[in-house]
Amino acid sequence: MKFLLFFTLFSLPLMAQGDKTQKGGIKDIGRIPNEPPLCIIDGKKLSRWSLKTKKLQPDEIAEILLFFREEAKNIFGNSAKYGALYIITKEALSKAQALIDIPAERKLNRRERHYREIGEFYQTYRLIVVSGKVTDKEGNPLANIKVRNNDRGTRTFTDSIGNYTIEARRWNAIQPENIEDCYLVVKEAKEQSHNFVQHPPIESRNSDPRASTPSISLKTPCDKLFVLDGLPIEKKEEFLKKIRRKKIDEIIEIDEQSGVPLYGAKGVYGVIIVNTKK
């Protein structure tokens, strides 16, 4: 039986690419284009003609990664302006995982490099479930608080006892509304937990340790400083480009209290130090 790619491809633009309301409706979705998303199977982009003849059995598929418009365009370029569907077969994933333990000094051939890139893409962009609780400073749960994934443009709301669950990819930023805290997904674990505490707003900038540095006023708690192999990088987009083909050896997270003495105003919202394997 031929795997019906077209159902997924043509229904993807109809999925919730806008914000979901609390009751599960779709808000501000705007014009829905009558165009299929970019389709990639095992790292290879397929044309519309190729899709008509491509046969793939459901039991051959290991993972299907969906990327909505803005996220897809940022990753794959303008060809993915209507979204992207990245399919990884079991065969490709198995070959990619077999390359994990190969010594770094061993030179890979072209085919092996291709499968390693598939494995690295999967590790970076597979969905991770982040859950936790949102409370006030006394520990009382806060209900109906919007929790947003700033990178995917998705959101959810806390339940009656302050619990939330949201999907993310590695390096995505999770932040509830009106809370001076941001959780950056730096680990690979498929399930992660982070609790948020709502503190009262700062009444005077004179009492704020960040007030002495006016230049950082446009920064947000999600604007962490990245330090890749000793090189400070302020923009996450630039960091992601540099880290994509490297193997991470160590990640060190530094909070804002320690970040400012070490890196000045750049570290005001914390520092993520990433060392890669040489």
PDB file of C-alpha atoms in Angstrom:
ATOM      1  CA  MET A   1       0.000   0.000   0.000  1.00  0.00           C
ATOM      2  CA  LYS A   2       1.334   3.371  -0.953  1.00  0.00           C
ATOM      3  CA  PHE A   3       1.846   5.752   1.952  1.00  0.00           C
ATOM      4  CA  LEU A   4      -0.459   8.715   1.413  1.00  0.00           C
ATOM      5  CA  LEU A   5       1.958  11.604   1.686  1.00  0.00           C
ATOM      6  CA  PHE A   6      -0.490  13.918  -0.027  1.00  0.00           C
ATOM      7  CA  PHE A   7      -2.972  13.817   2.844  1.00  0.00           C
ATOM      8  CA  THR A   8      -0.339  15.042   5.239  1.00  0.00           C
ATOM      9  CA  LEU A   9       1.172  17.507   2.802  1.00  0.00           C
ATOM     10  CA  PHE A  10      -2.036  19.231   1.830  1.00  0.00           C
ATOM     11  CA  SER A  11      -3.557  19.170   5.313  1.00  0.00           C
ATOM     12  CA  LEU A  12      -0.488  20.684   6.982  1.00  0.00           C
ATOM     13  CA  PRO A  13      -1.321  24.275   5.932  1.00  0.00           C
ATOM     14  CA  LEU A  14      -4.739  23.751   7.537  1.00  0.00           C
ATOM     15  CA  MET A  15      -3.262  22.797  10.890  1.00  0.00           C
ATOM     16  CA  ALA A  16      -2.978  25.359  13.655  1.00  0.00           C
ATOM     17  CA  GLN A  17      -0.304  27.689  12.380  1.00  0.00           C
ATOM     18  CA  GLY A  18      -1.931  30.484  14.329  1.00  0.00           C
ATOM     19  CA  ASP A  19      -2.288  30.779  18.104  1.00  0.00           C
ATOM     20  CA  LYS A  20      -4.751  28.479  19.792  1.00  0.00           C
ATOM     21  CA  THR A  21      -7.237  30.033  22.143  1.00  0.00           C
ATOM     22  CA  GLN A  22      -7.803  28.631  25.603  1.00  0.00           C
ATOM     23  CA  LYS A  23     -10.874  26.721  24.415  1.00  0.00           C
ATOM     24  CA  GLY A  24      -8.939  25.097  21.606  1.00  0.00           C
ATOM     25  CA  GLY A  25     -10.071  27.300  18.742  1.00  0.00           C
ATOM     26  CA  ILE A  26      -7.766  28.954  16.229  1.00  0.00           C
ATOM     27  CA  LYS A  27      -7.087  32.661  16.464  1.00  0.00           C
ATOM     28  CA  ASP A  28      -5.497  35.051  13.987  1.00  0.00           C
ATOM     29  CA  ILE A  29      -4.625  32.295  11.534  1.00  0.00           C
ATOM     30  CA  GLY A  30      -4.908  34.696   8.607  1.00  0.00           C
ATOM     31  CA  ARG A  31      -4.981  33.579   4.989  1.00  0.00           C
ATOM     32  CA  ILE A  32      -4.343  29.873   4.509  1.00  0.00           C
ATOM     33  CA  PRO A  33      -2.304  29.330   1.333  1.00  0.00           C
ATOM     34  CA  ASN A  34      -3.361  26.532  -0.996  1.00  0.00           C
ATOM     35  CA  GLU A  35       0.203  25.296  -1.270  1.00  0.00           C
ATOM     36  CA  PRO A  36       1.871  22.124   0.021  1.00  0.00           C
ATOM     37  CA  PRO A  37       4.824  22.436   2.381  1.00  0.00           C
ATOM     38  CA  LEU A  38       8.366  21.467   1.532  1.00  0.00           C
ATOM     39  CA  CYS A  39       8.821  17.703   1.868  1.00  0.00           C
ATOM     40  CA  ILE A  40      12.154  16.175   2.862  1.00  0.00           C
ATOM     41  CA  ILE A  41      12.784  12.451   3.212  1.00  0.00           C
ATOM     42  CA  ASP A  42      16.064  11.341   4.781  1.00  0.00           C
ATOM     43  CA  GLY A  43      17.647  14.714   4.139  1.00  0.00           C
ATOM     44  CA  LYS A  44      16.636  14.937   0.472  1.00  0.00           C
ATOM     45  CA  LYS A  45      14.158  17.550  -0.753  1.00  0.00           C
ATOM     46  CA  LEU A  46      11.433  16.168  -2.981  1.00  0.00           C
ATOM     47  CA  SER A  47       9.776  18.005  -5.851  1.00  0.00           C
ATOM     48  CA  ARG A  48       6.038  17.801  -6.462  1.00  0.00           C
ATOM     49  CA  TRP A  49       6.668  15.350  -9.288  1.00  0.00           C
ATOM     50  CA  SER A  50       8.770  13.137  -7.043  1.00  0.00           C
ATOM     51  CA  LEU A  51       5.993  13.106  -4.449  1.00  0.00           C
ATOM     52  CA  LYS A  52       3.571  11.670  -6.996  1.00  0.00           C
ATOM     53  CA  THR A  53       5.753   8.622  -7.550  1.00  0.00           C
ATOM     54  CA  LYS A  54       7.341   8.229  -4.112  1.00  0.00           C
ATOM     55  CA  LYS A  55       6.255   5.070  -2.328  1.00  0.00           C
ATOM     56  CA  LEU A  56       6.789   4.758   1.396  1.00  0.00           C
ATOM     57  CA  GLN A  57       5.203   2.259   3.750  1.00  0.00           C
ATOM     58  CA  PRO A  58       4.049   3.506   7.178  1.00  0.00           C
ATOM     59  CA  ASP A  59       6.126   0.875   8.972  1.00  0.00           C
ATOM     60  CA  GLU A  60       9.252   2.211   7.237  1.00  0.00           C
ATOM     61  CA  ILE A  61       8.983   5.584   8.982  1.00  0.00           C
ATOM     62  CA  ALA A  62      10.827   6.316  12.224  1.00  0.00           C
ATOM     63  CA  GLU A  63      10.000  10.012  12.708  1.00  0.00           C
ATOM     64  CA  ILE A  64       7.912  12.754  11.099  1.00  0.00           C
ATOM     65  CA  LEU A  65       8.933  16.278  12.082  1.00  0.00           C
ATOM     66  CA  LEU A  66       6.508  19.098  11.273  1.00  0.00           C
ATOM     67  CA  PHE A  67       7.694  22.685  10.897  1.00  0.00           C
ATOM     68  CA  PHE A  68       5.239  25.544  10.546  1.00  0.00           C
ATOM     69  CA  ARG A  69       5.809  28.526   8.319  1.00  0.00           C
ATOM     70  CA  GLU A  70       8.098  30.887  10.250  1.00  0.00           C
ATOM     71  CA  GLU A  71      10.112  28.130  11.877  1.00  0.00           C
ATOM     72  CA  ALA A  72      10.408  26.220   8.588  1.00  0.00           C
ATOM     73  CA  LYS A  73      11.545  29.284   6.679  1.00  0.00           C
ATOM     74  CA  ASN A  74      14.212  30.043   9.289  1.00  0.00           C
ATOM     75  CA  ILE A  75      15.600  26.516   8.990  1.00  0.00           C
ATOM     76  CA  PHE A  76      15.196  25.639   5.305  1.00  0.00           C
ATOM     77  CA  GLY A  77      14.929  29.015   3.615  1.00  0.00           C
ATOM     78  CA  ASN A  78      12.274  30.468   1.331  1.00  0.00           C
ATOM     79  CA  SER A  79      11.458  27.094  -0.230  1.00  0.00           C
ATOM     80  CA  ALA A  80       9.766  26.219   3.080  1.00  0.00           C
ATOM     81  CA  LYS A  81       7.643  29.364   3.354  1.00  0.00           C
ATOM     82  CA  TYR A  82       4.496  27.208   3.510  1.00  0.00           C
ATOM     83  CA  GLY A  83       5.941  24.877   6.136  1.00  0.00           C
ATOM     84  CA  ALA A  84       8.039  21.730   5.977  1.00  0.00           C
ATOM     85  CA  LEU A  85       7.613  18.022   6.549  1.00  0.00           C
ATOM     86  CA  TYR A  86      10.827  16.173   7.425  1.00  0.00           C
ATOM     87  CA  ILE A  87      10.503  12.380   7.313  1.00  0.00           C
ATOM     88  CA  ILE A  88      13.197  10.063   8.655  1.00  0.00           C
ATOM     89  CA  THR A  89      12.987   6.387   7.751  1.00  0.00           C
ATOM     90  CA  LYS A  90      13.917   3.643  10.178  1.00  0.00           C
ATOM     91  CA  GLU A  91      16.763   2.588   7.910  1.00  0.00           C
ATOM     92  CA  ALA A  92      18.294   6.080   7.857  1.00  0.00           C
ATOM     93  CA  LEU A  93      17.902   6.583  11.605  1.00  0.00           C
ATOM     94  CA  SER A  94      19.482   3.203  12.305  1.00  0.00           C
ATOM     95  CA  LYS A  95      22.487   4.062  10.138  1.00  0.00           C
ATOM     96  CA  ALA A  96      22.768   7.483  11.772  1.00  0.00           C
ATOM     97  CA  GLN A  97      22.739   5.995  15.270  1.00  0.00           C
ATOM     98  CA  ALA A  98      25.403   3.468  14.266  1.00  0.00           C
ATOM     99  CA  LEU A  99      27.775   6.374  13.582  1.00  0.00           C
ATOM    100  CA  ILE A 100      27.487   7.882  17.066  1.00  0.00           C
ATOM    101  CA  ASP A 101      30.306   5.852  18.601  1.00  0.00           C
ATOM    102  CA  ILE A 102      32.713   6.172  15.680  1.00  0.00           C
ATOM    103  CA  PRO A 103      35.965   7.857  16.841  1.00  0.00           C
ATOM    104  CA  ALA A 104      36.191  11.531  15.910  1.00  0.00           C
ATOM    105  CA  GLU A 105      39.548  11.031  14.186  1.00  0.00           C
ATOM    106  CA  ARG A 106      38.091   8.542  11.704  1.00  0.00           C
ATOM    107  CA  LYS A 107      37.248  10.164   8.388  1.00  0.00           C
ATOM    108  CA  LEU A 108      33.728   9.455   7.185  1.00  0.00           C
ATOM    109  CA  ASN A 109      32.873   8.794   3.574  1.00  0.00           C
ATOM    110  CA  ARG A 110      30.204  10.807   1.768  1.00  0.00           C
ATOM    111  CA  ARG A 111      27.348   8.439   2.551  1.00  0.00           C
ATOM    112  CA  GLU A 112      28.311   8.220   6.222  1.00  0.00           C
ATOM    113  CA  ARG A 113      28.457  12.015   6.467  1.00  0.00           C
ATOM    114  CA  HIS A 114      24.959  12.184   5.011  1.00  0.00           C
ATOM    115  CA  TYR A 115      23.554   9.816   7.629  1.00  0.00           C
ATOM    116  CA  ARG A 116      25.406  11.579  10.415  1.00  0.00           C
ATOM    117  CA  GLU A 117      23.805  14.859   9.322  1.00  0.00           C
ATOM    118  CA  ILE A 118      20.391  13.188   9.495  1.00  0.00           C
ATOM    119  CA  GLY A 119      21.140  12.038  13.034  1.00  0.00           C
ATOM    120  CA  GLU A 120      22.317  15.488  14.073  1.00  0.00           C
ATOM    121  CA  PHE A 121      19.218  17.088  12.573  1.00  0.00           C
ATOM    122  CA  TYR A 122      16.996  14.663  14.456  1.00  0.00           C
ATOM    123  CA  GLN A 123      18.752  15.326  17.762  1.00  0.00           C
ATOM    124  CA  THR A 124      18.385  19.079  17.261  1.00  0.00           C
ATOM    125  CA  TYR A 125      14.815  19.288  16.011  1.00  0.00           C
ATOM    126  CA  ARG A 126      12.922  16.372  17.552  1.00  0.00           C
ATOM    127  CA  LEU A 127      10.133  17.499  19.837  1.00  0.00           C
ATOM    128  CA  ILE A 128      10.769  17.732  23.562  1.00  0.00           C
ATOM    129  CA  VAL A 129       7.994  17.916  26.157  1.00  0.00           C
ATOM    130  CA  VAL A 130       8.534  20.646  28.757  1.00  0.00           C
ATOM    131  CA  SER A 131       6.252  20.724  31.785  1.00  0.00           C
ATOM    132  CA  GLY A 132       6.118  22.384  35.167  1.00  0.00           C
ATOM    133  CA  LYS A 133       4.196  24.745  37.410  1.00  0.00           C
ATOM    134  CA  VAL A 134       3.696  28.516  37.504  1.00  0.00           C
ATOM    135  CA  THR A 135       3.291  30.019  40.990  1.00  0.00           C
ATOM    136  CA  ASP A 136       3.524  33.351  42.776  1.00  0.00           C
ATOM    137  CA  LYS A 137       6.369  34.053  45.202  1.00  0.00           C
ATOM    138  CA  GLU A 138       4.404  32.445  48.072  1.00  0.00           C
ATOM    139  CA  GLY A 139       4.062  29.229  46.094  1.00  0.00           C
ATOM    140  CA  ASN A 140       0.393  29.645  45.219  1.00  0.00           C
ATOM    141  CA  PRO A 141      -0.458  28.172  41.794  1.00  0.00           C
ATOM    142  CA  LEU A 142      -1.418  30.602  39.037  1.00  0.00           C
ATOM    143  CA  ALA A 143      -4.176  29.438  36.710  1.00  0.00           C
ATOM    144  CA  ASN A 144      -4.865  30.549  33.145  1.00  0.00           C
ATOM    145  CA  ILE A 145      -1.346  31.932  32.606  1.00  0.00           C
ATOM    146  CA  LYS A 146      -0.204  31.889  28.986  1.00  0.00           C
ATOM    147  CA  VAL A 147       3.042  29.974  28.459  1.00  0.00           C
ATOM    148  CA  ARG A 148       4.635  30.575  25.075  1.00  0.00           C
ATOM    149  CA  ASN A 149       7.298  28.904  22.983  1.00  0.00           C
ATOM    150  CA  ASN A 150       8.895  32.027  21.532  1.00  0.00           C
ATOM    151  CA  ASP A 151      10.657  30.163  18.720  1.00  0.00           C
ATOM    152  CA  ARG A 152       7.823  27.987  17.442  1.00  0.00           C
ATOM    153  CA  GLY A 153       5.110  30.577  18.012  1.00  0.00           C
ATOM    154  CA  THR A 154       2.969  28.095  19.964  1.00  0.00           C
ATOM    155  CA  ARG A 155       1.350  28.602  23.343  1.00  0.00           C
ATOM    156  CA  THR A 156      -0.578  26.880  26.091  1.00  0.00           C
ATOM    157  CA  PHE A 157      -2.254  27.896  29.362  1.00  0.00           C
ATOM    158  CA  THR A 158      -1.764  26.719  32.925  1.00  0.00           C
ATOM    159  CA  ASP A 159      -4.557  24.643  34.425  1.00  0.00           C
ATOM    160  CA  SER A 160      -6.404  25.269  37.693  1.00  0.00           C
ATOM    161  CA  ILE A 161      -3.401  24.217  39.786  1.00  0.00           C
ATOM    162  CA  GLY A 162      -0.783  26.077  37.743  1.00  0.00           C
ATOM    163  CA  ASN A 163       0.532  23.165  35.695  1.00  0.00           C
ATOM    164  CA  TYR A 164       1.538  23.527  32.055  1.00  0.00           C
ATOM    165  CA  THR A 165       2.876  21.306  29.285  1.00  0.00           C
ATOM    166  CA  ILE A 166       4.295  22.539  25.994  1.00  0.00           C
ATOM    167  CA  GLU A 167       6.323  21.068  23.144  1.00  0.00           C
ATOM    168  CA  ALA A 168       9.683  22.495  22.159  1.00  0.00           C
ATOM    169  CA  ARG A 169      12.796  21.774  20.183  1.00  0.00           C
ATOM    170  CA  ARG A 170      16.312  22.036  21.514  1.00  0.00           C
ATOM    171  CA  TRP A 171      17.401  25.673  22.030  1.00  0.00           C
ATOM    172  CA  ASN A 172      13.782  26.913  22.058  1.00  0.00           C
ATOM    173  CA  ALA A 173      12.841  29.545  24.655  1.00  0.00           C
ATOM    174  CA  ILE A 174       9.825  28.967  26.926  1.00  0.00           C
ATOM    175  CA  GLN A 175       8.343  31.924  28.821  1.00  0.00           C
ATOM    176  CA  PRO A 176       5.059  32.635  30.645  1.00  0.00           C
ATOM    177  CA  GLU A 177       3.445  36.044  30.252  1.00  0.00           C
ATOM    178  CA  ASN A 178       4.447  38.773  32.715  1.00  0.00           C
ATOM    179  CA  ILE A 179       7.199  36.689  34.304  1.00  0.00           C
ATOM    180  CA  GLU A 180      10.857  37.717  34.406  1.00  0.00           C
ATOM    181  CA  ASP A 181      12.153  34.232  33.702  1.00  0.00           C
ATOM    182  CA  CYS A 182      12.816  32.231  30.570  1.00  0.00           C
ATOM    183  CA  TYR A 183      13.616  28.547  30.220  1.00  0.00           C
ATOM    184  CA  LEU A 184      16.014  27.741  27.406  1.00  0.00           C
ATOM    185  CA  VAL A 185      15.893  24.103  26.318  1.00  0.00           C
ATOM    186  CA  VAL A 186      19.585  23.242  26.201  1.00  0.00           C
ATOM    187  CA  LYS A 187      19.411  19.532  27.023  1.00  0.00           C
ATOM    188  CA  GLU A 188      18.531  16.634  24.719  1.00  0.00           C
ATOM    189  CA  ALA A 189      16.222  14.811  27.146  1.00  0.00           C
ATOM    190  CA  LYS A 190      12.797  14.135  25.606  1.00  0.00           C
ATOM    191  CA  GLU A 191      11.013  15.172  28.803  1.00  0.00           C
ATOM    192  CA  GLN A 192      12.108  18.185  30.835  1.00  0.00           C
ATOM    193  CA  SER A 193      10.712  20.144  33.761  1.00  0.00           C
ATOM    194  CA  HIS A 194      10.911  23.796  34.768  1.00  0.00           C
ATOM    195  CA  ASN A 195       8.893  25.766  37.314  1.00  0.00           C
ATOM    196  CA  PHE A 196       8.289  29.501  36.992  1.00  0.00           C
ATOM    197  CA  VAL A 197       7.787  31.945  39.867  1.00  0.00           C
ATOM    198  CA  GLN A 198       6.021  35.255  39.348  1.00  0.00           C
ATOM    199  CA  HIS A 199       7.774  37.997  41.296  1.00  0.00           C
ATOM    200  CA  PRO A 200       6.341  41.498  41.721  1.00  0.00           C
ATOM    201  CA  PRO A 201       7.525  44.018  39.106  1.00  0.00           C
ATOM    202  CA  ILE A 202      10.582  46.117  39.887  1.00  0.00           C
ATOM    203  CA  GLU A 203       9.333  49.479  41.158  1.00  0.00           C
ATOM    204  CA  SER A 204      12.512  51.433  40.680  1.00  0.00           C
ATOM    205  CA  ARG A 205      15.349  50.899  38.269  1.00  0.00           C
ATOM    206  CA  ASN A 206      17.707  52.233  40.952  1.00  0.00           C
ATOM    207  CA  SER A 207      17.229  48.970  42.844  1.00  0.00           C
ATOM    208  CA  ASP A 208      17.714  46.903  39.726  1.00  0.00           C
ATOM    209  CA  PRO A 209      21.302  45.666  39.261  1.00  0.00           C
ATOM    210  CA  ARG A 210      20.756  45.967  35.493  1.00  0.00           C
ATOM    211  CA  ALA A 211      19.904  49.664  35.724  1.00  0.00           C
ATOM    212  CA  SER A 212      23.528  50.751  35.494  1.00  0.00           C
ATOM    213  CA  THR A 213      23.666  49.454  31.935  1.00  0.00           C
ATOM    214  CA  PRO A 214      21.084  51.342  29.844  1.00  0.00           C
ATOM    215  CA  SER A 215      22.202  49.650  26.640  1.00  0.00           C
ATOM    216  CA  ILE A 216      20.577  46.377  27.632  1.00  0.00           C
ATOM    217  CA  SER A 217      17.084  47.809  27.979  1.00  0.00           C
ATOM    218  CA  LEU A 218      15.922  46.102  24.775  1.00  0.00           C
ATOM    219  CA  LYS A 219      16.982  42.664  25.972  1.00  0.00           C
ATOM    220  CA  THR A 220      14.560  40.138  27.436  1.00  0.00           C
ATOM    221  CA  PRO A 221      15.096  37.253  29.880  1.00  0.00           C
ATOM    222  CA  CYS A 222      15.303  34.933  26.854  1.00  0.00           C
ATOM    223  CA  ASP A 223      18.337  36.785  25.485  1.00  0.00           C
ATOM    224  CA  LYS A 224      21.034  34.598  26.990  1.00  0.00           C
ATOM    225  CA  LEU A 225      24.662  35.080  26.058  1.00  0.00           C
ATOM    226  CA  PHE A 226      26.157  32.065  24.297  1.00  0.00           C
ATOM    227  CA  VAL A 227      29.835  31.273  24.643  1.00  0.00           C
ATOM    228  CA  LEU A 228      30.908  28.689  22.066  1.00  0.00           C
ATOM    229  CA  ASP A 229      34.402  27.300  22.646  1.00  0.00           C
ATOM    230  CA  GLY A 230      35.361  30.536  24.391  1.00  0.00           C
ATOM    231  CA  LEU A 231      33.805  32.851  21.790  1.00  0.00           C
ATOM    232  CA  PRO A 232      30.907  35.039  23.079  1.00  0.00           C
ATOM    233  CA  ILE A 233      27.899  35.106  20.727  1.00  0.00           C
ATOM    234  CA  GLU A 234      24.958  37.378  21.528  1.00  0.00           C
ATOM    235  CA  LYS A 235      22.515  36.291  18.811  1.00  0.00           C
ATOM    236  CA  LYS A 236      21.049  32.810  19.126  1.00  0.00           C
ATOM    237  CA  GLU A 237      20.587  32.518  15.357  1.00  0.00           C
ATOM    238  CA  GLU A 238      24.332  32.947  14.855  1.00  0.00           C
ATOM    239  CA  PHE A 239      25.077  30.442  17.609  1.00  0.00           C
ATOM    240  CA  LEU A 240      22.786  27.838  16.026  1.00  0.00           C
ATOM    241  CA  LYS A 241      24.525  28.192  12.667  1.00  0.00           C
ATOM    242  CA  LYS A 242      27.936  27.641  14.248  1.00  0.00           C
ATOM    243  CA  ILE A 243      26.899  24.732  16.469  1.00  0.00           C
ATOM    244  CA  ARG A 244      24.940  22.741  13.888  1.00  0.00           C
ATOM    245  CA  ARG A 245      27.759  20.546  12.607  1.00  0.00           C
ATOM    246  CA  LYS A 246      29.668  20.258  15.868  1.00  0.00           C
ATOM    247  CA  LYS A 247      29.467  17.669  18.621  1.00  0.00           C
ATOM    248  CA  ILE A 248      28.766  19.098  22.047  1.00  0.00           C
ATOM    249  CA  ASP A 249      31.082  17.955  24.806  1.00  0.00           C
ATOM    250  CA  GLU A 250      29.898  20.111  27.705  1.00  0.00           C
ATOM    251  CA  ILE A 251      27.212  22.683  28.536  1.00  0.00           C
ATOM    252  CA  ILE A 252      27.512  25.029  31.511  1.00  0.00           C
ATOM    253  CA  GLU A 253      24.635  27.301  32.515  1.00  0.00           C
ATOM    254  CA  ILE A 254      25.460  30.468  34.464  1.00  0.00           C
ATOM    255  CA  ASP A 255      22.741  32.595  36.067  1.00  0.00           C
ATOM    256  CA  GLU A 256      22.575  36.385  35.812  1.00  0.00           C
ATOM    257  CA  GLN A 257      24.219  37.000  39.183  1.00  0.00           C
ATOM    258  CA  SER A 258      27.372  35.228  38.025  1.00  0.00           C
ATOM    259  CA  GLY A 259      27.036  36.205  34.366  1.00  0.00           C
ATOM    260  CA  VAL A 260      27.414  39.964  34.885  1.00  0.00           C
ATOM    261  CA  PRO A 261      30.727  39.800  36.829  1.00  0.00           C
ATOM    262  CA  LEU A 262      32.153  37.448  34.201  1.00  0.00           C
ATOM    263  CA  TYR A 263      30.787  38.938  30.972  1.00  0.00           C
ATOM    264  CA  GLY A 264      29.429  42.358  31.898  1.00  0.00           C
ATOM    265  CA  ALA A 265      26.125  43.592  30.477  1.00  0.00           C
ATOM    266  CA  LYS A 266      26.113  40.819  27.859  1.00  0.00           C
ATOM    267  CA  GLY A 267      25.550  38.249  30.603  1.00  0.00           C
ATOM    268  CA  VAL A 268      22.742  40.106  32.355  1.00  0.00           C
ATOM    269  CA  TYR A 269      20.185  37.357  31.671  1.00  0.00           C
ATOM    270  CA  GLY A 270      22.538  34.445  32.085  1.00  0.00           C
ATOM    271  CA  VAL A 271      25.197  32.690  30.052  1.00  0.00           C
ATOM    272  CA  ILE A 272      25.189  29.364  28.212  1.00  0.00           C
ATOM    273  CA  ILE A 273      28.734  28.046  27.817  1.00  0.00           C
ATOM    274  CA  VAL A 274      29.057  25.321  25.189  1.00  0.00           C
ATOM    275  CA  ASN A 275      32.287  23.426  24.615  1.00  0.00           C
ATOM    276  CA  THR A 276      32.503  21.110  21.621  1.00  0.00           C
ATOM    277  CA  LYS A 277      34.551  18.012  20.952  1.00  0.00           C
ATOM    278  CA  LYS A 278      37.797  18.743  19.141  1.00  0.00           C
TER     279      LYS A 278
END
